[in-house]
Structure formats: C-alpha cells, structure tokens
N, CA, C and O atoms as a printed pandas DataFrame, in Angstrom:
     atom_number atom_name residue_name chain_id  residue_number  x_coord  y_coord  z_coord
0              1         N          ARG        A               1  121.419  107.290   90.359
1              2        CA          ARG        A               1  120.628  106.121   89.979
2              3         C          ARG        A               1  121.424  105.308   88.970
3              4         O          ARG        A               1  122.050  105.856   88.063
4              5         N          LEU        A               2  121.390  104.002   89.141
5              6        CA          LEU        A               2  122.093  103.102   88.230
6              7         C          LEU        A               2  121.321  102.937   86.936
7              8         O          LEU        A               2  120.165  103.342   86.819
8              9         N          TRP        A               3  121.979  102.342   85.985
9             10        CA          TRP        A               3  121.284  102.008   84.736
10            11         C          TRP        A               3  120.061  101.181   85.046
11            12         O          TRP        A               3  120.012  100.456   86.040
12            13         N          HIS        A               4  119.101  101.299   84.201
13            14        CA          HIS        A               4  117.950  100.411   84.323
14            15         C          HIS        A               4  117.945   99.508   83.092
15            16         O          HIS        A               4  117.529   99.916   82.008
16            17         N          LEU        A               5  118.413   98.287   83.279
17            18        CA          LEU        A               5  118.398   97.312   82.186
18            19         C          LEU        A               5  117.102   96.528   82.261
19            20         O          LEU        A               5  116.768   96.004   83.323
20            21         N          PRO        A               6  116.371   96.434   81.181
21            22        CA          PRO        A               6  115.097   95.701   81.215
22            23         C          PRO        A               6  115.324   94.196   81.374
23            24         O          PRO        A               6  116.321   93.642   80.912
24            25         N          CYS        A               7  114.389   93.576   82.024
25            26        CA          CYS        A               7  114.412   92.118   82.185
26            27         C          CYS        A               7  113.892   91.498   80.879
27            28         O          CYS        A               7  112.763   91.764   80.467
28            29         N          VAL        A               8  114.704   90.691   80.250
29            30        CA          VAL        A               8  114.328   90.079   78.975
30            31         C          VAL        A               8  113.133   89.140   79.164
31            32         O          VAL        A               8  112.236   89.102   78.321
32            33         N          PHE        A               9  113.117   88.390   80.259
33            34        CA          PHE        A               9  112.008   87.486   80.549
34            35         C          PHE        A               9  110.703   88.275   80.641
35            36         O          PHE        A               9  109.689   87.891   80.057
36            37         N          GLN        A              10  110.743   89.385   81.386
37            38        CA          GLN        A              10  109.537   90.193   81.542
38            39         C          GLN        A              10  109.146   90.845   80.217
39            40         O          GLN        A              10  107.961   90.972   79.911
40            41         N          TRP        A              11  110.120   91.249   79.450
41            42        CA          TRP        A              11  109.846   91.857   78.152
42            43         C          TRP        A              11  109.168   90.850   77.217
43            44         O          TRP        A              11  108.234   91.202   76.495
44            45         N          LEU        A              12  109.641   89.592   77.231
45            46        CA          LEU        A              12  109.082   88.569   76.352
46            47         C          LEU        A              12  107.712   88.078   76.803
47            48         O          LEU        A              12  106.802   87.934   75.986
48            49         N          PHE        A              13  107.562   87.817   78.118
49            50        CA          PHE        A              13  106.358   87.148   78.613
50            51         C          PHE        A              13  105.396   88.066   79.367
51            52         O          PHE        A              13  104.262   87.674   79.645
52            53         N          GLY        A              14  105.833   89.275   79.699
53            54        CA          GLY        A              14  104.950   90.223   80.361
54            55         C          GLY        A              14  104.785   90.028   81.858
55            56         O          GLY        A              14  103.953   90.699   82.467
56            57         N          VAL        A              15  105.545   89.136   82.468
57            58        CA          VAL        A              15  105.500   88.930   83.920
58            59         C          VAL        A              15  106.929   88.938   84.468
59            60         O          VAL        A              15  107.864   88.583   83.751
60            61         N          PRO        A              16  107.107   89.337   85.725
61            62        CA          PRO        A              16  108.453   89.357   86.293
62            63         C          PRO        A              16  109.040   87.948   86.394
63            64         O          PRO        A              16  108.324   86.987   86.675
64            65         N          CYS        A              17  110.326   87.837   86.167
65            66        CA          CYS        A              17  110.986   86.538   86.279
66            67         C          CYS        A              17  111.328   86.250   87.739
67            68         O          CYS        A              17  111.284   87.160   88.566
68            69         N          PRO        A              18  111.668   85.009   88.072
69            70        CA          PRO        A              18  112.020   84.683   89.455
70            71         C          PRO        A              18  113.224   85.461   89.979
71            72         O          PRO        A              18  113.385   85.597   91.192
72            73         N          GLY        A              19  114.057   85.965   89.104
73            74        CA          GLY        A              19  115.246   86.683   89.538
74            75         C          GLY        A              19  115.091   88.188   89.577
75            76         O          GLY        A              19  116.021   88.889   89.977
76            77         N          CYS        A              20  113.925   88.713   89.166
77            78        CA          CYS        A              20  113.740   90.165   89.155
78            79         C          CYS        A              20  113.936   90.740   90.556
79            80         O          CYS        A              20  113.323   90.279   91.519
80            81         N          GLY        A              21  114.779   91.731   90.655
81            82        CA          GLY        A              21  115.068   92.370   91.928
82            83         C          GLY        A              21  116.334   91.863   92.593
83            84         O          GLY        A              21  116.774   92.427   93.595
84            85         N          MET        A              22  116.930   90.803   92.051
85            86        CA          MET        A              22  118.114   90.209   92.677
86            87         C          MET        A              22  119.300   91.167   92.666
87            88         O          MET        A              22  120.014   91.278   93.662
88            89         N          THR        A              23  119.517   91.855   91.554
89            90        CA          THR        A              23  120.643   92.793   91.477
90            91         C          THR        A              23  120.457   93.927   92.473
91            92         O          THR        A              23  121.391   94.286   93.190
92            93         N          ARG        A              24  119.249   94.494   92.523
93            94        CA          ARG        A              24  118.985   95.578   93.477
94            95         C          ARG        A              24  119.116   95.090   94.911
95            96         O          ARG        A              24  119.559   95.832   95.788
96            97         N          ALA        A              25  118.723   93.820   95.151
97            98        CA          ALA        A              25  118.866   93.264   96.501
98            99         C          ALA        A              25  120.328   93.191   96.899
99           100         O          ALA        A              25  120.683   93.576   98.012
100          101         N          TRP        A              26  121.181   92.703   96.010
101          102        CA          TRP        A              26  122.603   92.582   96.341
102          103         C          TRP        A              26  123.282   93.935   96.438
103          104         O          TRP        A              26  124.190   94.103   97.252
104          105         N          LEU        A              27  122.871   94.904   95.636
105          106        CA          LEU        A              27  123.411   96.254   95.795
106          107         C          LEU        A              27  123.031   96.816   97.166
107          108         O          LEU        A              27  123.823   97.518   97.795
108          109         N          SER        A              28  121.824   96.505   97.621
109          110        CA          SER        A              28  121.404   96.936   98.954
110          111         C          SER        A              28  122.222   96.246  100.046
111          112         O          SER        A              28  122.582   96.873  101.043
112          113         N          VAL        A              29  122.516   94.955   99.860
113          114        CA          VAL        A              29  123.348   94.236  100.829
114          115         C          VAL        A              29  124.719   94.891  100.926
115          116         O          VAL        A              29  125.236   95.092  102.025
116          117         N          PHE        A              30  125.303   95.222   99.792
117          118        CA          PHE        A              30  126.629   95.827   99.797
118          119         C          PHE        A              30  126.619   97.214  100.435
119          120         O          PHE        A              30  127.652   97.685  100.913
120          121         N          ARG        A              31  125.461   97.867  100.445
121          122        CA          ARG        A              31  125.332   99.163  101.121
122          123         C          ARG        A              31  124.951   98.994  102.591
123          124         O          ARG        A              31  124.859   99.976  103.327
124          125         N          GLY        A              32  124.730   97.742  103.017
125          126        CA          GLY        A              32  124.354   97.482  104.408
126          127         C          GLY        A              32  122.877   97.646  104.689
127          128         O          GLY        A              32  122.488   97.791  105.848
128          129         N          GLN        A              33  122.045   97.628  103.667
129          130        CA          GLN        A              33  120.604   97.825  103.816
130          131         C          GLN        A              33  119.880   96.484  103.647
131          132         O          GLN        A              33  119.309   96.205  102.593
132          133         N          LEU        A              34  119.912   95.663  104.697
133          134        CA          LEU        A              34  119.317   94.323  104.599
134          135         C          LEU        A              34  117.800   94.362  104.447
135          136         O          LEU        A              34  117.228   93.514  103.761
136          137         N          THR        A              35  117.149   95.322  105.070
137          138        CA          THR        A              35  115.691   95.422  104.930
138          139         C          THR        A              35  115.313   95.682  103.478
139          140         O          THR        A              35  114.375   95.080  102.954
140          141         N          ALA        A              36  116.045   96.575  102.837
141          142        CA          ALA        A              36  115.782   96.868  101.426
142          143         C          ALA        A              36  116.076   95.641  100.572
143          144         O          ALA        A              36  115.356   95.367   99.613
144          145         N          ALA        A              37  117.130   94.898  100.913
145          146        CA          ALA        A              37  117.465   93.693  100.155
146          147         C          ALA        A              37  116.334   92.680  100.213
147          148         O          ALA        A              37  115.991   92.080   99.194
148          149         N          PHE        A              38  115.749   92.479  101.392
149          150        CA          PHE        A              38  114.618   91.552  101.510
150          151         C          PHE        A              38  113.404   92.070  100.748
151          152         O          PHE        A              38  112.631   91.278  100.210
152          153         N          ALA        A              39  113.229   93.381  100.695
153          154        CA          ALA        A              39  112.096   93.946   99.961
154          155         C          ALA        A              39  112.255   93.733   98.461
155          156         O          ALA        A              39  111.276   93.448   97.771
156          157         N          TYR        A              40  113.470   93.866   97.952
157          158        CA          TYR        A              40  113.700   93.694   96.517
158          159         C          TYR        A              40  113.607   92.239   96.082
159          160         O          TYR        A              40  113.027   91.937   95.040
160          161         N          HIS        A              41  114.176   91.338   96.875
161          162        CA          HIS        A              41  114.109   89.911   96.542
162          163         C          HIS        A              41  114.311   89.116   97.823
163          164         O          HIS        A              41  115.428   89.052   98.336
164          165         N          PRO        A              42  113.248   88.506   98.351
165          166        CA          PRO        A              42  113.330   87.837   99.647
166          167         C          PRO        A              42  114.320   86.660   99.699
167          168         O          PRO        A              42  114.714   86.239  100.786
168          169         N          LEU        A              43  114.713   86.141   98.562
169          170        CA          LEU        A              43  115.619   84.981   98.571
170          171         C          LEU        A              43  117.011   85.332   98.056
171          172         O          LEU        A              43  117.696   84.476   97.495
172          173         N          PHE        A              44  117.432   86.573   98.239
173          174        CA          PHE        A              44  118.759   86.976   97.769
174          175         C          PHE        A              44  119.859   86.170   98.442
175          176         O          PHE        A              44  120.916   85.955   97.848
176          177         N          TRP        A              45  119.631   85.725   99.658
177          178        CA          TRP        A              45  120.644   84.987  100.425
178          179         C          TRP        A              45  120.896   83.583   99.884
179          180         O          TRP        A              45  121.866   82.937  100.281
180          181         N          THR        A              46  120.036   83.099   98.983
181          182        CA          THR        A              46  120.251   81.754   98.443
182          183         C          THR        A              46  121.378   81.707   97.415
183          184         O          THR        A              46  121.944   80.642   97.168
184          185         N          VAL        A              47  121.706   82.838   96.820
185          186        CA          VAL        A              47  122.726   82.870   95.769
186          187         C          VAL        A              47  124.095   82.390   96.263
187          188         O          VAL        A              47  124.698   81.536   95.613
188          189         N          PRO        A              48  124.613   82.907   97.395
189          190        CA          PRO        A              48  125.915   82.400   97.839
190          191         C          PRO        A              48  125.870   80.921   98.221
191          192         O          PRO        A              48  126.863   80.209   98.065
192          193         N          LEU        A              49  124.731   80.460   98.716
193          194        CA          LEU        A              49  124.619   79.034   99.047
194          195         C          LEU        A              49  124.683   78.174   97.791
195          196         O          LEU        A              49  125.352   77.141   97.775
196          197         N          LEU        A              50  123.990   78.600   96.742
197          198        CA          LEU        A              50  124.034   77.853   95.483
198          199         C          LEU        A              50  125.428   77.880   94.867
199          200         O          LEU        A              50  125.904   76.865   94.358
200          201         N          TYR        A              51  126.083   79.036   94.912
201          202        CA          TYR        A              51  127.453   79.117   94.388
202          203         C          TYR        A              51  128.393   78.226   95.195
203          204         O          TYR        A              51  129.236   77.530   94.629
204          205         N          GLY        A              52  128.248   78.249   96.496
205          206        CA          GLY        A              52  129.084   77.384   97.338
206          207         C          GLY        A              52  128.873   75.921   97.019
207          208         O          GLY        A              52  129.823   75.141   96.960
208          209         N          TYR        A              53  127.624   75.555   96.813
209          210        CA          TYR        A              53  127.304   74.166   96.464
210          211         C          TYR        A              53  127.951   73.793   95.133
211          212         O          TYR        A              53  128.539   72.719   95.001
212          213         N          LEU        A              54  127.840   74.676   94.158
213          214        CA          LEU        A              54  128.418   74.387   92.848
214          215         C          LEU        A              54  129.942   74.362   92.890
215          216         O          LEU        A              54  130.565   73.522   92.241
216          217         N          LEU        A              55  130.547   75.275   93.649
217          218        CA          LEU        A              55  132.004   75.286   93.756
218          219         C          LEU        A              55  132.546   74.063   94.480
219          220         O          LEU        A              55  133.677   73.642   94.239
220          221         N          ALA        A              56  131.740   73.495   95.364
221          222        CA          ALA        A              56  132.158   72.294   96.093
222          223         C          ALA        A              56  131.804   71.020   95.327
223          224         O          ALA        A              56  131.906   69.923   95.876
224          225         N          ASP        A              57  131.396   71.151   94.087
225          226        CA          ASP        A              57  131.001   70.012   93.252
226          227         C          ASP        A              57  129.890   69.173   93.880
227          228         O          ASP        A              57  129.833   67.959   93.684
228          229         N          GLY        A              58  129.025   69.818   94.622
229          230        CA          GLY        A              58  127.893   69.114   95.208
230          231         C          GLY        A              58  128.250   68.255   96.398
231          232         O          GLY        A              58  127.491   67.352   96.752
232          233         N          HIS        A              59  129.392   68.512   97.029
233          234        CA          HIS        A              59  129.821   67.696   98.172
234          235         C          HIS        A              59  130.146   68.579   99.362
235          236         O          HIS        A              59  131.286   68.611   99.826
236          237         N          LEU        A              60  129.145   69.295   99.858
237          238        CA          LEU        A              60  129.358   70.141  101.030
238          239         C          LEU        A              60  129.385   69.317  102.308
239          240         O          LEU        A              60  130.101   69.649  103.253
240          241         N          PHE        A              61  128.614   68.256  102.335
241          242        CA          PHE        A              61  128.513   67.416  103.523
242          243         C          PHE        A              61  128.975   65.999  103.193
243          244         O          PHE        A              61  129.090   65.635  102.023
244          245         N          ARG        A              62  129.232   65.222  104.204
245          246        CA          ARG        A              62  129.710   63.841  103.980
246          247         C          ARG        A              62  128.641   62.944  103.376
247          248         O          ARG        A              62  128.948   61.982  102.672
248          249         N          ARG        A              63  127.418   63.258  103.648
249          250        CA          ARG        A              63  126.322   62.420  103.149
250          251         C          ARG        A              63  125.699   63.070  101.926
251          252         O          ARG        A              63  125.311   64.238  101.949
252          253         N          VAL        A              64  125.616   62.303  100.880
253          254        CA          VAL        A              64  125.115   62.824   99.604
254          255         C          VAL        A              64  123.670   63.294   99.733
255          256         O          VAL        A              64  123.290   64.301   99.135
256          257         N          TRP        A              65  122.875   62.584  100.498
257          258        CA          TRP        A              65  121.467   62.946  100.593
258          259         C          TRP        A              65  121.288   64.323  101.240
259          260         O          TRP        A              65  120.344   65.036  100.903
260          261         N          VAL        A              66  122.170   64.707  102.156
261          262        CA          VAL        A              66  122.071   66.025  102.776
262          263         C          VAL        A              66  122.319   67.104  101.717
263          264         O          VAL        A              66  121.609   68.109  101.670
264          265         N          ASP        A              67  123.319   66.892  100.876
265          266        CA          ASP        A              67  123.593   67.838   99.789
266          267         C          ASP        A              67  122.398   67.956   98.850
267          268         O          ASP        A              67  122.036   69.054   98.428
268          269         N          ARG        A              68  121.805   66.843   98.536
269          270        CA          ARG        A              68  120.667   66.868   97.609
270          271         C          ARG        A              68  119.449   67.535   98.221
271          272         O          ARG        A              68  118.716   68.244   97.532
272          273         N          VAL        A              69  119.226   67.316   99.507
273          274        CA          VAL        A              69  118.107   67.972  100.183
274          275         C          VAL        A              69  118.334   69.478  100.225
275          276         O          VAL        A              69  117.406   70.249   99.979
276          277         N          LEU        A              70  119.563   69.910  100.536
277          278        CA          LEU        A              70  119.880   71.337  100.566
278          279         C          LEU        A              70  119.636   71.980   99.205
279          280         O          LEU        A              70  118.987   73.022   99.113
280          281         N          LEU        A              71  120.151   71.365   98.162
281          282        CA          LEU        A              71  119.953   71.897   96.814
282          283         C          LEU        A              71  118.473   71.907   96.444
283          284         O          LEU        A              71  117.985   72.873   95.857
284          285         N          GLY        A              72  117.768   70.850   96.782
285          286        CA          GLY        A              72  116.335   70.785   96.494
286          287         C          GLY        A              72  115.552   71.876   97.199
287          288         O          GLY        A              72  114.660   72.484   96.607
288          289         N          LEU        A              73  115.879   72.130   98.461
289          290        CA          LEU        A              73  115.186   73.185   99.208
290          291         C          LEU        A              73  115.462   74.567   98.625
291          292         O          LEU        A              73  114.554   75.390   98.506
292          293         N          LEU        A              74  116.705   74.815   98.265
293          294        CA          LEU        A              74  117.042   76.116   97.674
294          295         C          LEU        A              74  116.331   76.321   96.340
295          296         O          LEU        A              74  115.772   77.387   96.081
296          297         N          LEU        A              75  116.357   75.300   95.504
297          298        CA          LEU        A              75  115.692   75.416   94.204
298          299         C          LEU        A              75  114.176   75.499   94.353
299          300         O          LEU        A              75  113.518   76.213   93.596
300          301         N          ALA        A              76  113.617   74.776   95.324
301          302        CA          ALA        A              76  112.176   74.847   95.562
302          303         C          ALA        A              76  111.775   76.241   96.036
303          304         O          ALA        A              76  110.741   76.764   95.621
304          305         N          ALA        A              77  112.588   76.845   96.902
305          306        CA          ALA        A              77  112.286   78.195   97.382
306          307         C          ALA        A              77  112.291   79.184   96.222
307          308         O          ALA        A              77  111.400   80.027   96.118
308          309         N          LEU        A              78  113.288   79.083   95.354
309          310        CA          LEU        A              78  113.333   79.968   94.189
310          311         C          LEU        A              78  112.157   79.695   93.255
311          312         O          LEU        A              78  111.590   80.626   92.683
312          313         N          GLY        A              79  111.790   78.428   93.098
313          314        CA          GLY        A              79  110.663   78.073   92.241
314          315         C          GLY        A              79  109.341   78.599   92.767
315          316         O          GLY        A              79  108.517   79.097   91.999
316          317         N          VAL        A              80  109.134   78.492   94.070
317          318        CA          VAL        A              80  107.897   78.992   94.674
318          319         C          VAL        A              80  107.799   80.503   94.488
319          320         O          VAL        A              80  106.736   81.031   94.162
320          321         N          LEU        A              81  108.911   81.187   94.698
321          322        CA          LEU        A              81  108.905   82.633   94.490
322          323         C          LEU        A              81  108.611   82.957   93.030
323          324         O          LEU        A              81  107.855   83.883   92.738
324          325         N          GLY        A              82  109.203   82.201   92.120
325          326        CA          GLY        A              82  108.971   82.439   90.698
326          327         C          GLY        A              82  107.516   82.244   90.314
327          328         O          GLY        A              82  106.948   83.058   89.586
328          329         N          VAL        A              83  106.910   81.171   90.800
329          330        CA          VAL        A              83  105.498   80.913   90.505
330          331         C          VAL        A              83  104.637   82.008   91.124
331          332         O          VAL        A              83  103.670   82.467   90.518
332          333         N          GLY        A              84  104.998   82.423   92.339
333          334        CA          GLY        A              84  104.248   83.500   92.989
334          335         C          GLY        A              84  104.301   84.785   92.204
335          336         O          GLY        A              84  103.304   85.499   92.105
336          337         N          ARG        A              85  105.463   85.088   91.643
337          338        CA          ARG        A              85  105.592   86.317   90.857
338          339         C          ARG        A              85  104.846   86.218   89.537
339          340         O          ARG        A              85  104.356   87.226   89.027
340          341         N          ILE        A              86  104.753   85.022   88.977
341          342        CA          ILE        A              86  104.006   84.858   87.734
342          343         C          ILE        A              86  102.503   84.953   88.006
343          344         O          ILE        A              86  101.763   85.536   87.213
344          345         N          LEU        A              87  102.054   84.381   89.125
345          346        CA          LEU        A              87  100.628   84.426   89.458
346          347         C          LEU        A              87  100.188   85.801   89.951
347          348         O          LEU        A              87   99.015   86.156   89.835
348          349         N          CYS        A              88  101.117   86.572   90.498
349          350        CA          CYS        A              88  100.810   87.927   90.986
350          351         C          CYS        A              88  101.689   88.931   90.263
351          352         O          CYS        A              88  102.565   89.535   90.882
352          353         N          PRO        A              89  101.475   89.128   88.954
353          354        CA          PRO        A              89  102.371   89.977   88.197
354          355         C          PRO        A              89  102.346   91.446   88.603
355          356         O          PRO        A              89  103.273   92.186   88.275
356          357         N          GLY        A              90  101.323   91.876   89.295
357          358        CA          GLY        A              90  101.237   93.267   89.724
358          359         C          GLY        A              90  102.111   93.584   90.911
359          360         O          GLY        A              90  102.295   94.755   91.244
360          361         N          TRP        A              91  102.658   92.569   91.560
361          362        CA          TRP        A              91  103.487   92.795   92.737
362          363         C          TRP        A              91  104.793   93.470   92.354
363          364         O          TRP        A              91  105.476   93.042   91.423
364          365         N          ARG        A              92  105.126   94.499   93.060
365          366        CA          ARG        A              92  106.393   95.197   92.865
366          367         C          ARG        A              92  106.994   95.450   94.230
367          368         O          ARG        A              92  106.263   95.709   95.186
368          369         N          PRO        A              93  108.301   95.382   94.340
369          370        CA          PRO        A              93  108.910   95.713   95.627
370          371         C          PRO        A              93  108.694   97.192   95.943
371          372         O          PRO        A              93  108.620   98.017   95.032
372          373         N          PRO        A              94  108.594   97.526   97.212
373          374        CA          PRO        A              94  108.401   98.935   97.560
374          375         C          PRO        A              94  109.625   99.757   97.200
375          376         O          PRO        A              94  110.753   99.273   97.304
376          377         N          VAL        A              95  109.419  100.961   96.790
377          378        CA          VAL        A              95  110.531  101.857   96.465
378          379         C          VAL        A              95  111.024  102.458   97.765
379          380         O          VAL        A              95  110.273  103.123   98.479
380          381         N          LEU        A              96  112.281  102.223   98.066
381          382        CA          LEU        A              96  112.843  102.733   99.331
382          383         C          LEU        A              96  113.725  103.923   99.087
383          384         O          LEU        A              96  114.282  104.482  100.031
C-alpha cells in the first residue's frame, strides 16, 4: 500500500476536493486497470488534454474558438464533478 497523504482541501473544508482520487486513478492507469481508474476519478483522462493545451500555448487548432471551447468543456467537466463531490460528500470510490 502506498502512502496515504491527506487532502488539504478536505482537511480544511470537510468535503472532498474536485481532484480527490486523481492520483489513485493514474496509478491504476499505469497498472492497466482502466475500470479502477474510472472508479477513482471519472475525469482522469482530462489531465493529459489540459497539459497538452497548456504546452501548446492554447493553440491546438487553427481556430481560436475551437481551442477555447475545448478548454471550456474540460474545465466545465471538472467543475461539475467538483460541485457534485461537494454536494454529495459521502460519496467514496469503491475499494477495488
């Protein structure tokens, strides 16, 4: 079992943060366990997209509006998950 580092956001506010489970999700991806990764954090796949967008200086496509829509959708998905976790603080990913 890996270290268990507490989430500072959860420690301060008493509810899981939008990123809770992301590390466990990516560790599951690296082990080839995609089902477990989705269970830990359903939006783990957005991280490489956001990094790619940032590394490309926000110019992945020729049209600026396409880049902005992509970034907006990714951030909205993370925001919806974050609000959902705050409104349903009892939710925990299943232990696999």
